[in-house]
Amino acid sequence: MRPLSFIILRLREKRSGWPDESKRLLRVREVSVSKSSDGNPFPIVVLISGSGSNLQSIIDHRQDFEPGIDICTVISNNPEAYGLQRASQVGVSTTVINHQDYPNRSRYDAALMTEIDRHQPMLVVLAGFMRILTTEFVNHYSGRLINIHPSLLPLYPGLNTHQRAIESADKEAGATVHFVKPEVDAGPIIIQARVPVYGTDSRQQLAARVLAQEHLIYPRAIQWFAQGRLSVRNDKVLLDGNESSKQMVISDEI
C-alpha cells in the first residue's frame, strides 16, 4: 500500500462575496486511493429531519467518483421534511418513521435500526438528523455511522453554534465531519472546514458561509469511506489503514 498523504484544499474568499466553485479550489493534494474491490455502487442510508441541503450535496456528487454512491433510502423522523422531496425527485426511495409514534427513544431507535438494516447499507449518514441516538443504536453501527456538525468540534457541540461563535468573538468557525459516539457531537474527526468570522456577521451570514463548506466536505468524507480509505479504530481515524494525529482540513484563507 502506498504511503498516506493528506488532502488540503486551500480556499480564498474575497470580502465582497464568494467566488464561483471553479475559482474557489486553488490547491489540491490528493490522498492515496484504494478503490473498492467490486466496483459496485456503495450502499448508504441517509437520515434527515429538515430541508436536506447536505443530502442534496450527496445526491449531486454521488456519481463523481468510483465506485459511486447508491442511496438505498432516505429516512426522516419528520413527515414534513423537505429533504424527502429532494430524494423523491431523483428516484430515491423515502421512509418516514415519526418519533412521535413511539413511547421512548429506545423503541424508536429499534424501529429505525430495523428499517436501516433492511437495506443493508455499508454506511449510515446523518445529514441534519435532529435526534439524540441511543447507545444501542450507535454501537450497532460503530465505525460506519457519520455525522456533520456546524462547528469546529470539540468547540460548540449542540445547537446555536453560529451565534455562540459570534458571541465568543471567534476569528474562525466551520464544520466537522466525524464518526459518531454515544456522546452528543463527539467522535473521531474525519475532516473539518474552517471559514473566517467577520465582525459584521449575523448568525445567518455565518451559517450560510459554513453551509457552503459543509456541502464540499461531506461528499468527500463519504467518498473516502466508499473507496475503502476511511475507517476508525480505537477512536483514531485511519486513512488507507494508517493512523495519523493530523486533521484533514479545508481552510479559507482571508
Short mmCIF file of C-alpha atoms in Angstrom, two decimals:
data_model
loop_
_atom_site.label_atom_id
_atom_site.label_comp_id
_atom_site.label_asym_id
_atom_site.label_seq_id
_atom_site.Cartn_x
_atom_site.Cartn_y
_atom_site.Cartn_z
CA MET A 1 0.00 0.00 0.00
CA ARG A 2 1.29 3.45 -0.87
CA PRO A 3 2.19 5.86 1.95
CA LEU A 4 -0.58 8.02 3.32
CA SER A 5 -0.83 11.60 2.21
CA PHE A 6 -3.40 14.16 3.18
CA ILE A 7 -5.75 16.31 1.18
CA ILE A 8 -5.72 20.02 1.93
CA LEU A 9 -7.85 22.32 -0.16
CA ARG A 10 -6.85 25.94 0.19
CA LEU A 11 -9.75 28.26 -0.48
CA ARG A 12 -9.84 32.01 -0.79
CA GLU A 13 -12.76 34.31 -0.21
CA LYS A 14 -12.95 37.93 -1.18
CA ARG A 15 -14.71 40.09 1.38
CA SER A 16 -17.22 41.21 -1.24
CA GLY A 17 -18.60 37.70 -1.69
CA TRP A 18 -17.92 34.11 -2.63
CA PRO A 19 -16.32 33.32 -5.97
CA ASP A 20 -17.79 30.54 -8.03
CA GLU A 21 -16.89 26.93 -7.27
CA SER A 22 -14.35 26.62 -10.07
CA LYS A 23 -12.36 29.55 -8.69
CA ARG A 24 -12.61 28.53 -5.06
CA LEU A 25 -10.42 25.44 -5.28
CA LEU A 26 -6.90 26.72 -5.61
CA ARG A 27 -4.68 23.90 -4.49
CA VAL A 28 -5.27 20.18 -4.01
CA ARG A 29 -3.02 17.49 -2.63
CA GLU A 30 -4.83 14.17 -3.02
CA VAL A 31 -4.95 11.24 -0.64
CA SER A 32 -3.60 7.96 -2.00
CA VAL A 33 -6.61 5.98 -3.19
CA SER A 34 -7.68 2.43 -2.51
CA LYS A 35 -10.76 1.69 -4.63
CA SER A 36 -13.44 -0.76 -3.62
CA SER A 37 -12.79 -4.28 -4.78
CA ASP A 38 -16.00 -4.99 -6.70
CA GLY A 39 -16.63 -1.61 -8.34
CA ASN A 40 -20.35 -1.68 -7.49
CA PRO A 41 -22.07 1.45 -6.17
CA PHE A 42 -21.50 1.84 -2.45
CA PRO A 43 -24.75 1.47 -0.46
CA ILE A 44 -25.62 4.12 2.11
CA VAL A 45 -28.71 5.17 4.05
CA VAL A 46 -29.21 8.86 4.83
CA LEU A 47 -31.14 10.12 7.85
CA ILE A 48 -32.64 13.62 7.81
CA SER A 49 -35.06 15.81 9.74
CA GLY A 50 -35.30 19.00 7.71
CA SER A 51 -34.52 20.69 4.41
CA GLY A 52 -31.89 18.19 3.35
CA SER A 53 -29.33 20.56 1.83
CA ASN A 54 -26.48 18.22 2.78
CA LEU A 55 -28.50 15.34 1.34
CA GLN A 56 -28.70 17.36 -1.89
CA SER A 57 -24.92 17.73 -1.96
CA ILE A 58 -24.58 13.96 -1.59
CA ILE A 59 -27.10 13.41 -4.40
CA ASP A 60 -25.28 15.88 -6.64
CA HIS A 61 -21.87 14.24 -6.10
CA ARG A 62 -22.85 10.58 -5.89
CA GLN A 63 -21.56 9.72 -9.38
CA ASP A 64 -18.49 11.96 -9.29
CA PHE A 65 -16.10 9.15 -8.40
CA GLU A 66 -15.71 5.38 -8.46
CA PRO A 67 -17.43 3.26 -7.24
CA GLY A 68 -20.29 5.77 -7.00
CA ILE A 69 -22.87 6.00 -4.24
CA ASP A 70 -26.15 4.10 -4.05
CA ILE A 71 -28.51 5.95 -1.71
CA CYS A 72 -30.65 2.97 -0.72
CA THR A 73 -33.22 5.10 1.04
CA VAL A 74 -33.66 8.39 2.88
CA ILE A 75 -35.29 8.11 6.30
CA SER A 76 -36.82 11.00 8.22
CA ASN A 77 -38.42 11.34 11.62
CA ASN A 78 -40.30 14.37 10.28
CA PRO A 79 -43.01 13.71 7.68
CA GLU A 80 -42.81 17.36 6.55
CA ALA A 81 -39.07 17.34 5.89
CA TYR A 82 -38.33 18.96 2.53
CA GLY A 83 -35.41 16.59 2.08
CA LEU A 84 -37.92 13.83 1.37
CA GLN A 85 -38.96 15.72 -1.76
CA ARG A 86 -35.33 16.14 -2.79
CA ALA A 87 -34.89 12.37 -2.64
CA SER A 88 -38.14 11.56 -4.44
CA GLN A 89 -37.33 13.96 -7.26
CA VAL A 90 -34.28 11.86 -8.20
CA GLY A 91 -35.92 8.49 -7.70
CA VAL A 92 -34.51 7.68 -4.27
CA SER A 93 -36.94 5.86 -2.00
CA THR A 94 -38.03 7.55 1.21
CA THR A 95 -39.32 6.33 4.55
CA VAL A 96 -40.90 8.26 7.40
CA ILE A 97 -40.53 6.86 10.91
CA ASN A 98 -42.15 9.52 13.06
CA HIS A 99 -40.65 9.65 16.55
CA GLN A 100 -43.99 10.88 17.88
CA ASP A 101 -45.43 7.43 17.23
CA TYR A 102 -43.10 5.80 19.78
CA PRO A 103 -43.17 5.99 23.59
CA ASN A 104 -39.43 6.44 24.07
CA ARG A 105 -36.08 6.74 22.31
CA SER A 106 -35.23 3.07 22.72
CA ARG A 107 -38.38 1.92 20.96
CA TYR A 108 -37.91 4.49 18.23
CA ASP A 109 -34.28 3.61 17.61
CA ALA A 110 -35.15 -0.09 17.49
CA ALA A 111 -37.65 0.60 14.71
CA LEU A 112 -35.10 2.80 12.96
CA MET A 113 -32.46 0.05 13.08
CA THR A 114 -34.90 -2.47 11.66
CA GLU A 115 -35.62 -0.25 8.67
CA ILE A 116 -31.98 0.66 8.09
CA ASP A 117 -30.81 -2.96 8.27
CA ARG A 118 -33.42 -3.98 5.74
CA HIS A 119 -31.40 -2.04 3.15
CA GLN A 120 -28.02 -3.48 4.25
CA PRO A 121 -26.05 -0.23 3.95
CA MET A 122 -22.32 -0.13 4.46
CA LEU A 123 -22.53 3.42 5.82
CA VAL A 124 -25.22 5.34 7.71
CA VAL A 125 -25.09 9.09 7.10
CA LEU A 126 -26.67 11.61 9.48
CA ALA A 127 -27.49 14.70 7.44
CA GLY A 128 -29.32 17.04 9.76
CA PHE A 129 -30.99 14.25 11.72
CA MET A 130 -32.19 16.07 14.82
CA ARG A 131 -32.44 13.14 17.19
CA ILE A 132 -30.19 12.10 20.06
CA LEU A 133 -29.39 8.47 19.37
CA THR A 134 -29.28 5.72 21.96
CA THR A 135 -26.05 3.95 22.84
CA GLU A 136 -27.52 0.76 21.39
CA PHE A 137 -28.07 2.44 18.03
CA VAL A 138 -24.61 3.99 17.92
CA ASN A 139 -22.88 0.76 18.90
CA HIS A 140 -24.88 -1.20 16.33
CA TYR A 141 -23.35 0.94 13.55
CA SER A 142 -19.98 1.52 15.19
CA GLY A 143 -17.36 2.53 12.65
CA ARG A 144 -19.92 3.10 9.90
CA LEU A 145 -22.03 5.94 11.29
CA ILE A 146 -21.00 9.51 10.46
CA ASN A 147 -22.37 12.97 11.15
CA ILE A 148 -21.73 16.55 10.13
CA HIS A 149 -21.86 19.33 12.71
CA PRO A 150 -21.72 23.11 12.05
CA SER A 151 -18.80 23.96 14.33
CA LEU A 152 -15.13 23.21 14.73
CA LEU A 153 -15.57 20.38 17.19
CA PRO A 154 -14.83 19.96 20.02
CA LEU A 155 -16.00 23.59 20.17
CA TYR A 156 -19.75 24.17 20.44
CA PRO A 157 -21.45 20.80 20.43
CA GLY A 158 -25.22 21.02 20.37
CA LEU A 159 -27.34 23.84 18.96
CA ASN A 160 -26.89 27.56 18.15
CA THR A 161 -23.29 27.04 17.09
CA HIS A 162 -23.00 30.12 14.88
CA GLN A 163 -24.42 32.51 17.45
CA ARG A 164 -22.10 31.07 20.08
CA ALA A 165 -19.09 31.60 17.82
CA ILE A 166 -20.10 35.22 17.18
CA GLU A 167 -20.74 35.93 20.86
CA SER A 168 -17.34 34.48 21.74
CA ALA A 169 -15.68 36.83 19.20
CA ASP A 170 -14.11 33.86 17.45
CA LYS A 171 -11.96 34.64 14.42
CA GLU A 172 -12.96 31.46 12.63
CA ALA A 173 -15.80 28.97 12.58
CA GLY A 174 -16.55 25.94 10.49
CA ALA A 175 -17.94 22.44 10.18
CA THR A 176 -16.81 18.97 11.18
CA VAL A 177 -17.48 15.51 9.77
CA HIS A 178 -16.93 12.87 12.42
CA PHE A 179 -17.64 9.29 13.35
CA VAL A 180 -20.48 9.09 15.86
CA LYS A 181 -20.11 8.09 19.50
CA PRO A 182 -22.85 7.89 22.13
CA GLU A 183 -21.89 11.34 23.43
CA VAL A 184 -23.59 14.15 21.51
CA ASP A 185 -21.43 15.60 18.69
CA ALA A 186 -18.43 13.58 19.77
CA GLY A 187 -16.30 11.04 17.97
CA PRO A 188 -13.11 10.91 15.90
CA ILE A 189 -12.81 13.80 13.46
CA ILE A 190 -12.58 12.94 9.77
CA ILE A 191 -12.42 16.36 8.12
CA GLN A 192 -13.09 19.98 9.03
CA ALA A 193 -13.78 23.14 7.05
CA ARG A 194 -12.69 26.47 8.53
CA VAL A 195 -14.14 29.82 7.50
CA PRO A 196 -13.49 33.38 8.71
CA VAL A 197 -15.85 35.14 11.09
CA TYR A 198 -16.22 38.84 10.32
CA GLY A 199 -17.08 41.47 12.89
CA THR A 200 -20.21 42.42 10.96
CA ASP A 201 -21.50 38.85 10.59
CA SER A 202 -25.02 37.99 11.57
CA ARG A 203 -25.84 34.46 12.60
CA GLN A 204 -27.47 33.90 9.20
CA GLN A 205 -24.46 35.19 7.27
CA LEU A 206 -22.04 32.96 9.15
CA ALA A 207 -24.38 29.98 8.82
CA ALA A 208 -24.52 30.41 5.04
CA ARG A 209 -20.73 30.61 4.81
CA VAL A 210 -20.30 27.45 6.85
CA LEU A 211 -23.06 25.59 5.00
CA ALA A 212 -21.33 26.16 1.66
CA GLN A 213 -18.31 24.30 3.03
CA GLU A 214 -20.43 21.51 4.53
CA HIS A 215 -21.59 20.77 1.01
CA LEU A 216 -17.97 20.24 -0.04
CA ILE A 217 -16.63 18.17 2.83
CA TYR A 218 -19.48 15.73 3.44
CA PRO A 219 -19.43 14.13 -0.03
CA ARG A 220 -15.63 13.90 0.23
CA ALA A 221 -15.76 12.06 3.55
CA ILE A 222 -18.31 9.63 2.11
CA GLN A 223 -16.08 9.18 -0.94
CA TRP A 224 -13.11 8.25 1.25
CA PHE A 225 -15.20 5.69 3.12
CA ALA A 226 -16.70 4.22 -0.06
CA GLN A 227 -13.27 3.82 -1.63
CA GLY A 228 -12.01 1.89 1.36
CA ARG A 229 -9.70 4.66 2.57
CA LEU A 230 -11.51 5.63 5.71
CA SER A 231 -12.16 3.75 8.93
CA VAL A 232 -11.87 4.20 12.68
CA ARG A 233 -10.13 2.04 15.25
CA ASN A 234 -9.72 2.76 18.95
CA ASP A 235 -11.06 6.28 18.43
CA LYS A 236 -8.42 7.02 15.78
CA VAL A 237 -9.30 7.88 12.19
CA LEU A 238 -7.48 5.73 9.65
CA LEU A 239 -6.81 6.54 6.00
CA ASP A 240 -5.60 3.62 3.92
CA GLY A 241 -5.08 1.75 7.18
CA ASN A 242 -2.65 4.31 8.55
CA GLU A 243 -3.09 6.29 11.73
CA SER A 244 -2.25 9.95 11.93
CA SER A 245 -2.66 12.63 14.55
CA LYS A 246 -3.13 15.23 11.81
CA GLN A 247 -6.56 16.54 10.98
CA MET A 248 -7.58 16.92 7.38
CA VAL A 249 -8.72 20.48 6.97
CA ILE A 250 -10.28 22.56 4.23
CA SER A 251 -9.48 26.14 5.15
CA ASP A 252 -10.45 29.58 3.93
CA GLU A 253 -7.55 31.99 3.84
CA ILE A 254 -8.61 35.59 4.27
#
